[in-house]
Coordinates of C-alpha atoms in Angstrom, one line a residue:
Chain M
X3 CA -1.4 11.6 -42.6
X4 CA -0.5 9.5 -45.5
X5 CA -1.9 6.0 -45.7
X6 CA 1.2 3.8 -44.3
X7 CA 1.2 5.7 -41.5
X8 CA -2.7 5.3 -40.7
X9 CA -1.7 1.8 -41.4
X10 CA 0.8 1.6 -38.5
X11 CA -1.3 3.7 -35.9
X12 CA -4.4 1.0 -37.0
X13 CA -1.4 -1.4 -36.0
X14 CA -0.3 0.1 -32.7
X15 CA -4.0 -0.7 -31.9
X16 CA -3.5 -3.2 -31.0
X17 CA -0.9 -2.5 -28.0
X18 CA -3.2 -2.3 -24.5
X19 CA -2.3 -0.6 -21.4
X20 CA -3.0 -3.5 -19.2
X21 CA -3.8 -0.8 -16.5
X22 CA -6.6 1.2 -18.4
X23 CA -7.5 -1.5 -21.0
X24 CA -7.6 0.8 -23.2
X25 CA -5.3 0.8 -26.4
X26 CA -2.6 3.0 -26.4
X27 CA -3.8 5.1 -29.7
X28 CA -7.4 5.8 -28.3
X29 CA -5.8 6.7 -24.7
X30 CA -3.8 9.2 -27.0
X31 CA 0.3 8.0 -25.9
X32 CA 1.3 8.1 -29.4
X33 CA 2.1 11.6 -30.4
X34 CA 3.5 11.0 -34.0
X35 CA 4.7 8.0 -36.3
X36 CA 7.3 8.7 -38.9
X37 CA 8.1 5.7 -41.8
X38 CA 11.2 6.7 -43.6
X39 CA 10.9 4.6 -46.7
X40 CA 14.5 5.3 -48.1
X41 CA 16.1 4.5 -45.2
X42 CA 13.9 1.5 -43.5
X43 CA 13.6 3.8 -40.5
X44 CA 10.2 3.9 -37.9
X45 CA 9.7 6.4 -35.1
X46 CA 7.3 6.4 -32.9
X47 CA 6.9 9.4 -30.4
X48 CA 4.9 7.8 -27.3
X49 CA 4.0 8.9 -24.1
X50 CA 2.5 7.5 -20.5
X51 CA 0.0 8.4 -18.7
X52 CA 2.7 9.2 -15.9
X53 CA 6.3 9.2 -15.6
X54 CA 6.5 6.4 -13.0
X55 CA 4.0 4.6 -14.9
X56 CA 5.2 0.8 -13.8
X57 CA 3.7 -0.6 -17.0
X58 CA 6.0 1.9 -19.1
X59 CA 8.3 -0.7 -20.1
X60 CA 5.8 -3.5 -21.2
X61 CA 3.9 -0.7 -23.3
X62 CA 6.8 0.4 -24.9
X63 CA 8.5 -3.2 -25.7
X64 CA 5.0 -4.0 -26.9
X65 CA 4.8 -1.9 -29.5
X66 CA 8.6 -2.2 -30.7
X67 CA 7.8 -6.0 -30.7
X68 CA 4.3 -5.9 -32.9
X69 CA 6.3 -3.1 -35.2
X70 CA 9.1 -5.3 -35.8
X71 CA 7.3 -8.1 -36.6
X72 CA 5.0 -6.3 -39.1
X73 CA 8.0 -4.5 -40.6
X74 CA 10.9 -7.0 -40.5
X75 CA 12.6 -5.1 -43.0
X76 CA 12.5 -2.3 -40.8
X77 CA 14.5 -0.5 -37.7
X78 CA 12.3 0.6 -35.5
X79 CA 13.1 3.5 -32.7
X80 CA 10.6 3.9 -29.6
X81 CA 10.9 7.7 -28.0
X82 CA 9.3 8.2 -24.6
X83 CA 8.2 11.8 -25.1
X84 CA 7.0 13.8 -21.9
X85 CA 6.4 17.4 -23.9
X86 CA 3.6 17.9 -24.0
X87 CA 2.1 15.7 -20.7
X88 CA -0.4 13.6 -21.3
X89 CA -3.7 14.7 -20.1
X90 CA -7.5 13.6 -20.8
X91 CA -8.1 15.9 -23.5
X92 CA -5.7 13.5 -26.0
X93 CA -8.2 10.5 -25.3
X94 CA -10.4 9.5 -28.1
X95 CA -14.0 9.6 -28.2
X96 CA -13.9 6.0 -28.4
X97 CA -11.3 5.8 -25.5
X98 CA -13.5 7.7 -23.1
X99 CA -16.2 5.6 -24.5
X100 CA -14.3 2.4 -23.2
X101 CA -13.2 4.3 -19.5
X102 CA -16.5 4.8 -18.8
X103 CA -16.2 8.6 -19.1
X104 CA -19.4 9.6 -20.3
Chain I
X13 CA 14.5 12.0 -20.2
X14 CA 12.4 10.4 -17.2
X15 CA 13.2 6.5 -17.0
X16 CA 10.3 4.0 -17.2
X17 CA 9.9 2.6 -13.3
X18 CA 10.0 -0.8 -14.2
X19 CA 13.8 -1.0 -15.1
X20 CA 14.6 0.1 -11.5
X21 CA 12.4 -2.7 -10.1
X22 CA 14.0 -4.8 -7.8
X23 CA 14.4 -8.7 -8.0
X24 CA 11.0 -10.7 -7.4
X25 CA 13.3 -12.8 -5.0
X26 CA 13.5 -10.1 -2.3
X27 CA 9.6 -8.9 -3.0
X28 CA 7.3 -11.7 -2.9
X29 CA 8.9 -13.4 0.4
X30 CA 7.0 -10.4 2.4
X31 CA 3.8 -11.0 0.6
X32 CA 3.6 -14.8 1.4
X33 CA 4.7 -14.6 5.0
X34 CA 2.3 -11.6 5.5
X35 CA -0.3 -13.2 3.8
X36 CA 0.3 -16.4 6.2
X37 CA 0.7 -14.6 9.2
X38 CA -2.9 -12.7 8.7
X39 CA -4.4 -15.6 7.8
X40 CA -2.9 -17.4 11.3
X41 CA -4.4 -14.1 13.0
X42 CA -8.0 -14.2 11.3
X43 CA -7.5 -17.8 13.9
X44 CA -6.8 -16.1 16.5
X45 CA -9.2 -14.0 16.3
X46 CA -11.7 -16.7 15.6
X47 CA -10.4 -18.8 18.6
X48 CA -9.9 -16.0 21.3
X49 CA -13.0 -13.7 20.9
X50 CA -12.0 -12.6 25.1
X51 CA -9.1 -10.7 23.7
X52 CA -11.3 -8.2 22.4
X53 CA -13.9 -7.9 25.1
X54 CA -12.0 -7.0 27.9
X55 CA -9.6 -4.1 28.8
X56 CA -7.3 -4.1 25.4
X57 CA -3.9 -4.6 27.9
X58 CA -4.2 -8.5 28.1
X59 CA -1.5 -10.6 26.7
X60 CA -3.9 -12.2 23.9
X61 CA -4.9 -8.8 22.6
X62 CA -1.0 -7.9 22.9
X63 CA -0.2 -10.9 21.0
X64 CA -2.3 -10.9 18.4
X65 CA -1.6 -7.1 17.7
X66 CA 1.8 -7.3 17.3
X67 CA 1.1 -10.6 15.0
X68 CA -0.9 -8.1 13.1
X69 CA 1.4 -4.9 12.9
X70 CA 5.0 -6.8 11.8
X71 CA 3.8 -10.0 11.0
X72 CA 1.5 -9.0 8.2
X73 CA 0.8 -5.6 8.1
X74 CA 4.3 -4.2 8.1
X75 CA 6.1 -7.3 6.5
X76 CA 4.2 -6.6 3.2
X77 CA 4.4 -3.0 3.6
X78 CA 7.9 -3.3 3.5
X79 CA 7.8 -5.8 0.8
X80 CA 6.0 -3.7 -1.6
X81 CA 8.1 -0.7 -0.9
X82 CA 10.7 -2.1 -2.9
X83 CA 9.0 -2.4 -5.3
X84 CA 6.8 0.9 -5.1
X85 CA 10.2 3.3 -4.1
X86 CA 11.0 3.3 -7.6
X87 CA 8.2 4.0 -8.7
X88 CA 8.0 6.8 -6.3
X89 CA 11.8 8.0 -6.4
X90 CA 12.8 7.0 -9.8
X91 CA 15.7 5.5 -8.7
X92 CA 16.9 1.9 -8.2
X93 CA 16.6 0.4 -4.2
X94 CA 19.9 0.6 -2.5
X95 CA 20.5 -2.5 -1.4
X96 CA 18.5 -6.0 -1.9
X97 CA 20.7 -7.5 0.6
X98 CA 19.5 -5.3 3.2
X99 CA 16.3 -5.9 2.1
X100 CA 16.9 -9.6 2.7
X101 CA 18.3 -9.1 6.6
X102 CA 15.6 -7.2 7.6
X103 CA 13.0 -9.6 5.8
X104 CA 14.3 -12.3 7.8
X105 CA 14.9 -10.5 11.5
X106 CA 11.4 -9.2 10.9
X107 CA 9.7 -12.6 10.0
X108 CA 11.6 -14.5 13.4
X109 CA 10.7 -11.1 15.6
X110 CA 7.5 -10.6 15.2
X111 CA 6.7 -14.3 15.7
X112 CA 9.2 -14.2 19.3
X113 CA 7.6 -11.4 20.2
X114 CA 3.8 -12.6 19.4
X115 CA 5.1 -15.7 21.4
X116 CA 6.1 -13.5 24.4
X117 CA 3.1 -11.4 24.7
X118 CA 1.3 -14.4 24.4
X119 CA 2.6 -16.2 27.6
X120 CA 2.6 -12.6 29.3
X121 CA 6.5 -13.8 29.8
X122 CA 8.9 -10.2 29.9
X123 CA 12.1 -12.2 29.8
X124 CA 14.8 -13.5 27.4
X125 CA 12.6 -14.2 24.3
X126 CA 10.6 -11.0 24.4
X127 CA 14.4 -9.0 24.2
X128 CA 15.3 -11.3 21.7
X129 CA 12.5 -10.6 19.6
X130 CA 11.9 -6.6 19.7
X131 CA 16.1 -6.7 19.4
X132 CA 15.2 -8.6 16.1
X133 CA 12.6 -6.1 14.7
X134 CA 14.7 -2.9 15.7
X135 CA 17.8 -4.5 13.8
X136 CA 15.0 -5.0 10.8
X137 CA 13.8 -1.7 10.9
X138 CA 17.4 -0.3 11.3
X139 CA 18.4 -1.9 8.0
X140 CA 14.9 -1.1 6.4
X141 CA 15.4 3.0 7.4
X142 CA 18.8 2.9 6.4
X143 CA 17.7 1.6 2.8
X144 CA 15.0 4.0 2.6
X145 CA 17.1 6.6 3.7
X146 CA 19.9 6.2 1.6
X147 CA 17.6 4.9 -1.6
X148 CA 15.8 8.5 -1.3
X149 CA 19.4 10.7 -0.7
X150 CA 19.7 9.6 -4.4
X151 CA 16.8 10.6 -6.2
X152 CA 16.0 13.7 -7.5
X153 CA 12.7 13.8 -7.0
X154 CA 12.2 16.2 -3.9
X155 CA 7.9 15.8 -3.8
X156 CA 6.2 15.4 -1.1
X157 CA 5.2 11.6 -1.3
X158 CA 9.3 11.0 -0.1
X159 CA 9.0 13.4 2.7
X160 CA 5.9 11.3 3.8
X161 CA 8.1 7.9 3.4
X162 CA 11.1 9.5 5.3
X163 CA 9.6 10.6 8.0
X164 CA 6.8 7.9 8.4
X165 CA 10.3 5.3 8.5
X166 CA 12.2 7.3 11.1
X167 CA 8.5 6.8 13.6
X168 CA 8.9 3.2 12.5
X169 CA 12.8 3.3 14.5
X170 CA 11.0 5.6 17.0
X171 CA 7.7 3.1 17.6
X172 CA 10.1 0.2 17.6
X173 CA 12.6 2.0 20.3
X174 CA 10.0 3.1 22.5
X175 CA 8.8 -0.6 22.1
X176 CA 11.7 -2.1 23.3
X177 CA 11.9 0.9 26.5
X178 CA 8.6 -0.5 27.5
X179 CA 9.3 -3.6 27.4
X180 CA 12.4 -2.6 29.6
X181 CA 10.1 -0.5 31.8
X182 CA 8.0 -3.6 32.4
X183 CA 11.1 -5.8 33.3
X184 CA 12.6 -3.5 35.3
X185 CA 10.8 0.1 35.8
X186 CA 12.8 2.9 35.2
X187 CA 9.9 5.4 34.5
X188 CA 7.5 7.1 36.5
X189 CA 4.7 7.4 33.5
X190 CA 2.7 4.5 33.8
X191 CA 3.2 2.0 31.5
X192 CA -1.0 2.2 30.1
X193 CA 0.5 6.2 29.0
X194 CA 3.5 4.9 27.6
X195 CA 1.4 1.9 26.0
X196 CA -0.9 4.4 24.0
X197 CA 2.5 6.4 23.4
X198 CA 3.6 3.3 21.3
X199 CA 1.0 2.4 19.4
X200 CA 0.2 6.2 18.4
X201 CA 3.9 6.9 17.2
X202 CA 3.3 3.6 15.3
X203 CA -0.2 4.1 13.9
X204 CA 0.0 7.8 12.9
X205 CA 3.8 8.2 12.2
X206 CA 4.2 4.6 10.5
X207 CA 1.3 3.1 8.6
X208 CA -0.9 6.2 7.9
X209 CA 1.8 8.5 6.9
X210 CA 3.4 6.0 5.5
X211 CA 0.0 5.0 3.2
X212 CA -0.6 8.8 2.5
X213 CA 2.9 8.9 1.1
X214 CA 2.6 5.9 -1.3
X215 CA -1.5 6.4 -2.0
X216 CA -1.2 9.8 -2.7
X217 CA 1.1 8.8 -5.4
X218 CA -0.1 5.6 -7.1
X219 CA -4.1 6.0 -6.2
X220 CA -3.9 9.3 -8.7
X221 CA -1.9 6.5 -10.9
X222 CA -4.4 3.5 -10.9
X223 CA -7.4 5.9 -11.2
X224 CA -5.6 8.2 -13.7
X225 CA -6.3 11.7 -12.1
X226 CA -4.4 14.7 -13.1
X227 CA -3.9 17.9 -12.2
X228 CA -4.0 17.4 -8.7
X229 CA -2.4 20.1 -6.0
X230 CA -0.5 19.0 -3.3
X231 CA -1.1 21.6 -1.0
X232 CA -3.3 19.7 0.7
X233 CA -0.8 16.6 1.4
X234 CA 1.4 19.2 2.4
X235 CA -1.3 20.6 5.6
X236 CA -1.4 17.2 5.7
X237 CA 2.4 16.4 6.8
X238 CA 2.5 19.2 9.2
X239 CA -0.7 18.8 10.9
X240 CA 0.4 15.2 12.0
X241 CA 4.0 15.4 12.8
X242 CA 3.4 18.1 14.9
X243 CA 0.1 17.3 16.6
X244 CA 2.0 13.6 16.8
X245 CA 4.6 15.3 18.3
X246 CA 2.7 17.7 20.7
X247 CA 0.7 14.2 21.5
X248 CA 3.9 11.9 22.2
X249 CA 4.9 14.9 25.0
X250 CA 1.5 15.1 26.1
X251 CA 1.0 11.7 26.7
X252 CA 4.4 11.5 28.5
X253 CA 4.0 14.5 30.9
X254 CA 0.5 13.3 31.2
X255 CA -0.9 17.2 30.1
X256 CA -4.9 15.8 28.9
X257 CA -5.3 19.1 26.6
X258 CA -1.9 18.8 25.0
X259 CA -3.5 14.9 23.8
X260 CA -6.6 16.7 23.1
X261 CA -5.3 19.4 20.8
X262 CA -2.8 16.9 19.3
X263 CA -5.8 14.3 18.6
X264 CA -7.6 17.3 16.9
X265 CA -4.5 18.3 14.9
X266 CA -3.9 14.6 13.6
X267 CA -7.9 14.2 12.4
X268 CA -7.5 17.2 10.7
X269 CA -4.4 16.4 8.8
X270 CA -5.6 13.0 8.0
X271 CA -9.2 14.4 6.4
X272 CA -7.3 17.5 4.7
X273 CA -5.1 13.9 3.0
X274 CA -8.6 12.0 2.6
X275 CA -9.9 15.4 0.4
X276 CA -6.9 15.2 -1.5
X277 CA -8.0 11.3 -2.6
X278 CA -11.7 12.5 -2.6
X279 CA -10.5 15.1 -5.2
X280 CA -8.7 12.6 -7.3
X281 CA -11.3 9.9 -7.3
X282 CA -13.7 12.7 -8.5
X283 CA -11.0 14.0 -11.4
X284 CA -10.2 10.6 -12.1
X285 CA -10.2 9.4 -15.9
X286 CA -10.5 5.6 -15.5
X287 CA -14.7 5.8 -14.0
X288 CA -15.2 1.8 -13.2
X289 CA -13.6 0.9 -10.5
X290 CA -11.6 -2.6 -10.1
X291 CA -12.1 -5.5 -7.7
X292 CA -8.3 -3.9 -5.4
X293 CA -9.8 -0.4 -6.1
X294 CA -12.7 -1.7 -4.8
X295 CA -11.7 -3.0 -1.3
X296 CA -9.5 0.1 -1.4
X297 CA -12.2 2.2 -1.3
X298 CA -14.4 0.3 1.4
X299 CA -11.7 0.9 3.6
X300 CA -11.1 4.9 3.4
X301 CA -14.9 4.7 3.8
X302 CA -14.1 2.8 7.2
X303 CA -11.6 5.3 8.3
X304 CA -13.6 8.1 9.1
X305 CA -15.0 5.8 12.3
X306 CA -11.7 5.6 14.1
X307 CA -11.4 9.1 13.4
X308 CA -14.5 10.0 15.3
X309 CA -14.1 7.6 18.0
X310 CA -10.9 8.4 19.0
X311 CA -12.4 12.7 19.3
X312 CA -15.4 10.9 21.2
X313 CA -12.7 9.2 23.3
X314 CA -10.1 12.3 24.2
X315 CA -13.2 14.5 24.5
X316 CA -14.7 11.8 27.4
X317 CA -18.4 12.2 26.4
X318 CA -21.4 11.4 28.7
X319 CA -22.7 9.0 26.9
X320 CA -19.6 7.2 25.6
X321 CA -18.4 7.3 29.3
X322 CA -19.4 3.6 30.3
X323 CA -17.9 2.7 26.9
X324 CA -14.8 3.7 26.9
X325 CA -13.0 0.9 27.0
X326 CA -14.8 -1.4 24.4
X327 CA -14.6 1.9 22.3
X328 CA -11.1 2.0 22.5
X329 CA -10.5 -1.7 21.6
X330 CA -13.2 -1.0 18.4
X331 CA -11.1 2.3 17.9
X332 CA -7.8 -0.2 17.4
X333 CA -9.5 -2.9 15.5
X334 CA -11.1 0.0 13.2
X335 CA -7.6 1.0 12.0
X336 CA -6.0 -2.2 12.2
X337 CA -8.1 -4.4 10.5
X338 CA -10.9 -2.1 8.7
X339 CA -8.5 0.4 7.3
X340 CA -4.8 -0.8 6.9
X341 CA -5.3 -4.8 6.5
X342 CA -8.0 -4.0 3.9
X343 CA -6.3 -1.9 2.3
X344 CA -3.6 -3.9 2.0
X345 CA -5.3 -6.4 0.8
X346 CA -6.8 -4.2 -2.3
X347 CA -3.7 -2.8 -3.1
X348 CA -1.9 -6.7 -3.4
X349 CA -4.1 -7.0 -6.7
X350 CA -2.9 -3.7 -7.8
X351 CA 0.9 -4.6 -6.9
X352 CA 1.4 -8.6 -7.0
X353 CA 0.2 -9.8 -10.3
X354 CA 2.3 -6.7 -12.2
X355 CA 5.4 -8.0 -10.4
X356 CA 5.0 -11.5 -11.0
X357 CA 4.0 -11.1 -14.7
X358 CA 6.8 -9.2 -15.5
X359 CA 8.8 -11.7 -13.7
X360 CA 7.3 -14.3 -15.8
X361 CA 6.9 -12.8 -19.1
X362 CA 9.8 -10.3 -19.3
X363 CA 11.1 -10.9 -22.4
X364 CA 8.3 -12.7 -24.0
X365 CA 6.5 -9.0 -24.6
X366 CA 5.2 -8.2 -27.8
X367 CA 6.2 -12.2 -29.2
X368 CA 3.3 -14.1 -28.4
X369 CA -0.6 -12.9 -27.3
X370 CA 0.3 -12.5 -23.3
X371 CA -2.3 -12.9 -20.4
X372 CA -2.9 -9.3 -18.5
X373 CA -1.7 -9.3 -15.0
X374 CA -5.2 -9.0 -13.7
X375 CA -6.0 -12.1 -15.3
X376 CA -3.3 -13.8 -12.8
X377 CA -5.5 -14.3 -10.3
X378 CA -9.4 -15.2 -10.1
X379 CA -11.5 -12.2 -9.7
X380 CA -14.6 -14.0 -8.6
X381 CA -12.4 -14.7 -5.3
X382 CA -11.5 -11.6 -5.0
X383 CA -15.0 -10.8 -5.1
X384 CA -16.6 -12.8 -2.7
X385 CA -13.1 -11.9 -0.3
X386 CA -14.5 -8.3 -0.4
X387 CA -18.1 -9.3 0.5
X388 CA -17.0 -11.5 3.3
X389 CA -14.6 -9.1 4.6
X390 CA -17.3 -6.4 5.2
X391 CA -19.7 -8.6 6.5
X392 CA -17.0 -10.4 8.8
X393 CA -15.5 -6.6 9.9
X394 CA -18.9 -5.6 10.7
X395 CA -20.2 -8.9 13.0
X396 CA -16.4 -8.1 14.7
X397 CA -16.8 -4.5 15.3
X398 CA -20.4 -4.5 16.7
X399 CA -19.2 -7.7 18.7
X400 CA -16.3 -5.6 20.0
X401 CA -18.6 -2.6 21.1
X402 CA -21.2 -5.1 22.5
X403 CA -18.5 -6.8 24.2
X404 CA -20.2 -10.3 23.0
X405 CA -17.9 -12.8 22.4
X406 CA -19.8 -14.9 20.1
X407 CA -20.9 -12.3 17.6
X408 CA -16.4 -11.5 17.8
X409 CA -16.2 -15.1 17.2
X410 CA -18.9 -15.3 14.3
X411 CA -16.7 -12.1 12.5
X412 CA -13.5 -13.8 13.2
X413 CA -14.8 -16.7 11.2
X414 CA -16.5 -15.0 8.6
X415 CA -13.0 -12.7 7.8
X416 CA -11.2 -15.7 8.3
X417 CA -12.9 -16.9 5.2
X418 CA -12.5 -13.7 3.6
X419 CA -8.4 -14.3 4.8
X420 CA -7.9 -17.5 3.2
X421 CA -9.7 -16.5 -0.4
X422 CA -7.0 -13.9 -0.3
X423 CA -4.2 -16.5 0.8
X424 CA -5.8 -18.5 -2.2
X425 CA -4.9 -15.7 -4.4
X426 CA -1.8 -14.5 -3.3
X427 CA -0.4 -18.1 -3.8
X428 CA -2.1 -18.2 -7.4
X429 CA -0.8 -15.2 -8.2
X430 CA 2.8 -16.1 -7.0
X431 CA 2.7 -19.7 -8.6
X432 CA 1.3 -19.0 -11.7
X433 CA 3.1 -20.6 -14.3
X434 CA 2.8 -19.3 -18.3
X435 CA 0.6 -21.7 -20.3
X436 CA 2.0 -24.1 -22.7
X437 CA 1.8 -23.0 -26.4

């Protein structure tokens, strides 16, 4: 992973699901981030912990909102990504840390 | 692609209405209760006891119930409610209903006002089921949490029917069961086939949610649904032919059914990735603890034990108060700080996402209350139910006080939650 994109995951930080309290990189919902620096383009591949998560929406907005307004130059494309389902192996160590897991 | 549940959610406008009169109502019960400790010492058909469980059942139990189902089908369905106007009627022929009919009971008066009400909570009910029903022909989600809401609404038009026949019957008798039979006919159909299935349906969903468990089997849930509608069903006959082994073997059936659904949420509390537990989690838990005593009580109760046999009858008002108050009001009242503040914030603060630093929606309402709700609510459950199975009034009256206590922290919350107001920047 090249530098601006360790740059945005550090961003996406600091998007919290307000369910979990956990941010959304150490509960492992983003899959991928692509910065296309010839076109101005961002994609972020996300996920939720479950398809009729109600907090979907907020987490999503959330990020597109804090993306935007770090990259105003930018255009910024959130995909919901279901494939593969989230499950407790993506958590970090550090996210496990904060769930209480160990 | 799946959509995100929020974007089917339906106004605030027809949701927090049935929170605030629910919330009202059970803390005008918790007065009741406080006020008229008798109701609960003596055989449980007296008008007071009638009165206050009716209250209880549409005035706050199934009023929120209904209120966070519109909010919760979505969720469950992935589809968008049917019709908020419906949702509106029946809020508003439940709300003047239940209240007629608590009246009636009340003055022990079968006559105009009784008719009127239970006429106003079957119209409710017949515009709630045919949301429901017509909400869930159009999702494509076939699991088994919508069977469980289906069916758990057609026994609310069922319970609500035979309510109004017994009402009839007690008018003018028709029917050669005795109205005591028909009586325990009524509140079954509406304890097993409304509220627990109904709360299997939407738990088994959104408790695996909250506590993040996956990998979860249904099969379970699926003994589950059989087991109940047909030992309900066998029951319902039973009870009406007056055949004691039928209501024996359908008793068995039920409690079987509902622990086979209480090892499905034992199994996803112990997968369950989130480990601390918060303050609506919390109460939540407390009262599927308290569950398992009805469940006993009622086998000691079909089964007739010895030693049980001069307490029968302060057994089987406990048995009712266990459910009512120890299981489904308590859970209800956990699962408003897991509902509530998410609807209001996003009412508040949709749009304003990802702008400016936002509060979370637990921090909508004071925890500390919440806290000391919970405390007082066990303590004030437990003076009531070893009141109940003394049969000594003060020690009903001392828990009615203490949960009234407990009732109005939670009213104190409810409204904070409901009037909160984003802070100036």
């Amino acid at each position: 992973m090249n530098t601006t994109n360790e740059k945005l995951i550090e961003l996406l930080k600091e998007v919290i699901d307000p369910e979990l309290m956990v941010n959304i990189v150490d509960l492992g919902l983003v899959y991928g981030v692509t910065i296309n620096e010839s076109t101005h383009e961002i994609d972020v591949d996300l996920t939720l912990t479950s398809p009729g998560c109600p907090m979907g929406d907020m987490i999503t907005e959330d990020a597109k909102q804090l993306i935007n307004a770090n990259y105003p130059t930018y255009e910024t494309e959130i995909h919901l990504v279901w494939d593969p389902v989230w499950s407790i192996e993506k958590l970090t160590e550090k996210g496990k840390e904060e769930l209480g897991y160990f | 692609m799946n959509q995100i549940a929020s974007q089917n959610a339906p106004s605030p406008k027809v949701v927090v209405p049935h929170f605030v009169f629910g919330s009202l109502t059970w803390l005008v019960v918790s007065l009741l209760i406080l006020f008229n400790p008798t109701a609960f010492t003596q055989h449980f058909f007296n008008p007071l006891l009638l009165s206050i469980t009716h209250l209880l059942a549409l005035g706050w139990m199934t009023m929120v119930i209904f209120g966070a189902l519109y909010q919760l089908i979505p969720v469950i369905m992935e589809v968008k409610l049917y019709s908020e106007r419906f949702a509106l009627f029946s809020f508003v022929l439940l709300g003047f209903g239940s209240v007629l009919l608590a009246y009636s009971f009340w003055q022990f008066s079968f006559h105009s006002i009784l008719f009127v009400g239970a006429t106003f909570v079957v119209v409710a009910v017949v515009f709630f089921v045919t949301n429901v029903l017509i909400t869930a022909y159009s999702s494509k989600k076939k699991n088994i949490e919508r069977i469980f809401i289906i069916t758990a609404s057609i026994w609310l038009l069922f319970t609500v029917l035979a309510g109004l026949t017994l009402a009839i019957n007690f008018a003018f008798p028709f029917m050669k069961t005795s109205n005591l039979e028909l009586l325990k006919l009524h509140a079954h159909a509406g304890i097993v086939g409304w509220f627990i299935q109904l709360i299997i349906g939407v738990s088994s969903k959104l408790l695996p949610m909250f506590m993040v468990s996956h990998n979860l089997k249904t099969k379970k849930l699926t003994y589950a649904y059989f087991l109940i509608n047909i030992g309900l069903i066998f029951g319902i006959i039973s009870l009406f032919i007056q055949w004691k082994s039928g209501v024996i073997i359908s008793v068995i059936m039920v409690v079987l059914g509902i622990f086979s659904y209480l090892s499905f949420i034992f199994k996803a509390y112990k997968k369950r990735v989130k480990k601390r537990l918060d303050i609506g989690m919390k109460q939540s838990a407390l009262s599927f603890v308290v569950l398992v005593i009805p469940l006993f009580l009622i086998l000691s109760l079909v089964f007739n034990f010895e030693l049980i046999n001069n307490l029968t009858l302060p057994l089987s008002v406990a048995y009712g108060s266990t459910i009512f108050i120890g299981f489904i009001s308590s859970l209800i009242m956990g699962q408003t700080y897991k509902t509530l503040p998410f609807i209001i914030w996003l009412k508040v603060y949709r749009g304003r996402i990802g702008k400016v630093k936002l509060p979370l929606p637990k921090d909508l309402f004071a925890e500390k209350v919440a806290v000391a709700q919970l405390w007082l609510f066990a303590i004030g459950f437990l003076l009531l139910l070893t009141g109940i199975s003394s049969t000594t009034n003060c020690l009903v009256s001392t828990g009615g006080t203490v949960l009234f206590l407990s009732v109005a922290l939670y009213n104190y919350n409810v409204l904070k939650i409901i009037f909160h107001k984003p802070k100036k920047t």
